[in-house]
Amino acid sequence: MKHSAKKELLMGNEAIALGLVENGCAMATSYPGTPASEILSSVVGYQRRHKIGMHTQWAINEKVAFEIAYAGSMTGLRTAVSMKQVGLNVAADSLMSAAYLGTVGGFVVISADDPGPHSSQTEQDSRMMAMMAKIPVLDPGSPAEAKEMVSLAYALSEAFRTPVMLRPTTRVCHSRQDVLTGKLLVSNALNRKAAFKKDSTRWAATPKFRYQLHLELEEKLSQIAAHKETEPIFHNPGTHSKQAVVSSGVASAYTIDILKRLNLWESVAFFQVRQPFPLHTRFMKSLLSTYDRILVIEETTGVIEMQLADRNRIQGKLNGAVTRVGELLPEIIEKQVAKFAGVTAISPTLTPAPGRPPTLCAGCPHRASFFAIKKAAPRGIYTSDIGCYTLGLNLKAVDTVLCMGAAISQAAGFYHAYQNQEKRPDIIATIGDSTFFHAGVPALIDAVNQNVRFVLVILDNRTTAMTGSQPTPATGKSATGENLVPVDMETLVKGCGIRSCEVGEPYDTKAFVKLLKKAVDFSRKQGPAVVIARHPCILDAARTGHSVERIAVEITDDCDGCGFCRQHFECPALIHNAHTGRTFIDPLVCNECGVCLNVCPKGAIQKKKTEQG
């Protein structure tokens, strides 16, 4: 394979992917989730471009993705799994046990955090999960560092036979930087072939042996905490100060700029922690013996601060010196550093620009489904799930959102809560096709087993739309576009024990409402019913060339500006005209799906007349 060292402008996730293939990763798995989604798709890009014989896979969920990649490591290959921070919750059981059992080939667990949070349920800090699992975690501050740390992670994993976590945050994942490219390796170049050595006392260890493995894990952690290669970096060793700032991740990159901008670079010592856990013992001892005042800046939890554990000298999240909530933007860090050093912040306070509330795309089939659900069960309880269809809350068709798969479990909870009351509300759960495969199937089996009387609407748009149109098990396509064995959703639903399962076209509003009412009636009398609302995502349909009938519409003079269409259908193409007081259709936004023809109670939305009539 040719090698030509050069710089490329790469997004953080692309840099991580390049780091994986440069270091001979033989298996890479993932479940899509922002901000981590582009890692696997970028690995696939390198795989195709350089014809690398590695296994890449979008798995059905994060736990499955973890276990596939971990098993690859057990054979001696270098492997990796990537996911977002809440996805690590799904894989937590596997992570905790893998830390005890250890690895053979290098195994990197990439868990991308979302301080802010920009597109997540929580701001949870994956470094806390690494602490709980007792594995080392690396915290890159830039795309280039993220790529370098992949190499470091593999070296650390193989030196100590432990999974190593790489924890980029949104700003690292999605920012771009010139990154030095290196030589691409494949597993063969490392002279590695899968070779699993059976050892049941390790790989299938009983509780007695797990105790011994825990002892070994603690010993590993002690050694890792003294490992020179991952010690914090002292960026300005020429300073002679009794004040120090300690930071990690992207906050460390901001802090370097801020210290220089405030003219503190020569007077305040600055340390960048690359491995927040376990924190280096020699660094801790040196820091606490040298400095009188120490400010710790880190996202999202005080992981470094907790390990320093000196409340008299340490300022950070625990004493409120650093905000505990939200992303640490440069202007926030500047104020905290300035206050710590006793100087004045110089950057102006920025007023947030007014934003537009998020909404479903014009022509999104989910909007049509939600409109029909409200027609079929107007006083129902609507449980929902994680995906772009969460925006059904704008249509008042989503009452609850908890976590992946919870739409069905929560529907069951509401049924059990109301089942002894004389008047029981109809319960409609909505879940996307990818989320259904991810975590909905076990919950549906439980609902069938308990005869929960509710309707599950599977919003089947044939893709994982929210995270960039990754394939689902029903798509029948691999991460690289090769044909797989598609999973038939109807057969799966019926296999769970559902006796009423029908497929409908949500664009055909009248027929779809009728189908939903039939399902609601079945659920009231007999048990759970499933309706599969099948229509391709409009964005994915455009990309894949799926043809959709286009129906141009217009608003007639019958419109009296009541706003019913905008409030109950909330299509971004329906615009209020402040001058006329009426609604008009923005032709630049309208997708010509024609669903709004069924929305206006006064019939003011009509098919657009052509010259031919």
mmCIF file of N, CA and C in Angstrom, residues 27 65-77 79 107 196:
data_model
loop_
_atom_site.group_PDB
_atom_site.id
_atom_site.type_symbol
_atom_site.label_atom_id
_atom_site.label_comp_id
_atom_site.label_asym_id
_atom_site.label_seq_id
_atom_site.Cartn_x
_atom_site.Cartn_y
_atom_site.Cartn_z
ATOM 1 N N MET A 27 -11.721 -4.787 12.822
ATOM 2 C CA MET A 27 -13.185 -4.845 12.957
ATOM 3 C C MET A 27 -13.650 -3.539 13.592
ATOM 4 N N ALA A 65 -23.155 -4.229 19.071
ATOM 5 C CA ALA A 65 -21.949 -3.692 18.416
ATOM 6 C C ALA A 65 -20.721 -3.906 19.299
ATOM 7 N N PHE A 66 -20.879 -3.627 20.597
ATOM 8 C CA PHE A 66 -19.772 -3.788 21.551
ATOM 9 C C PHE A 66 -19.306 -5.241 21.582
ATOM 10 N N GLU A 67 -20.250 -6.152 21.723
ATOM 11 C CA GLU A 67 -19.877 -7.557 21.909
ATOM 12 C C GLU A 67 -19.234 -8.158 20.663
ATOM 13 N N ILE A 68 -19.669 -7.710 19.481
ATOM 14 C CA ILE A 68 -19.037 -8.209 18.250
ATOM 15 C C ILE A 68 -17.574 -7.748 18.197
ATOM 16 N N ALA A 69 -17.350 -6.465 18.432
ATOM 17 C CA ALA A 69 -15.983 -5.930 18.367
ATOM 18 C C ALA A 69 -15.116 -6.510 19.483
ATOM 19 N N TYR A 70 -15.711 -6.691 20.663
ATOM 20 C CA TYR A 70 -14.943 -7.239 21.782
ATOM 21 C C TYR A 70 -14.490 -8.675 21.486
ATOM 22 N N ALA A 71 -15.395 -9.462 20.896
ATOM 23 C CA ALA A 71 -15.014 -10.843 20.551
ATOM 24 C C ALA A 71 -13.861 -10.844 19.554
ATOM 25 N N GLY A 72 -13.866 -9.884 18.642
ATOM 26 C CA GLY A 72 -12.748 -9.775 17.698
ATOM 27 C C GLY A 72 -11.442 -9.523 18.423
ATOM 28 N N SER A 73 -11.491 -8.684 19.450
ATOM 29 C CA SER A 73 -10.291 -8.429 20.244
ATOM 30 C C SER A 73 -9.822 -9.691 20.967
ATOM 31 N N MET A 74 -10.786 -10.512 21.394
ATOM 32 C CA MET A 74 -10.415 -11.753 22.098
ATOM 33 C C MET A 74 -9.613 -12.702 21.210
ATOM 34 N N THR A 75 -9.740 -12.533 19.883
ATOM 35 C CA THR A 75 -8.965 -13.387 18.968
ATOM 36 C C THR A 75 -7.591 -12.803 18.670
ATOM 37 N N GLY A 76 -7.299 -11.627 19.207
ATOM 38 C CA GLY A 76 -5.986 -11.024 18.998
ATOM 39 C C GLY A 76 -5.974 -9.896 17.980
ATOM 40 N N LEU A 77 -7.130 -9.616 17.351
ATOM 41 C CA LEU A 77 -7.176 -8.530 16.365
ATOM 42 C C LEU A 77 -7.381 -7.184 17.050
ATOM 43 N N THR A 79 -9.580 -4.024 17.303
ATOM 44 C CA THR A 79 -10.979 -3.742 16.977
ATOM 45 C C THR A 79 -11.424 -2.451 17.659
ATOM 46 N N PHE A 107 -8.412 -2.975 21.942
ATOM 47 C CA PHE A 107 -9.850 -2.752 21.831
ATOM 48 C C PHE A 107 -10.149 -1.330 22.294
ATOM 49 N N PHE A 196 -8.241 -17.551 18.592
ATOM 50 C CA PHE A 196 -8.858 -17.547 19.913
ATOM 51 C C PHE A 196 -8.294 -18.687 20.752
#
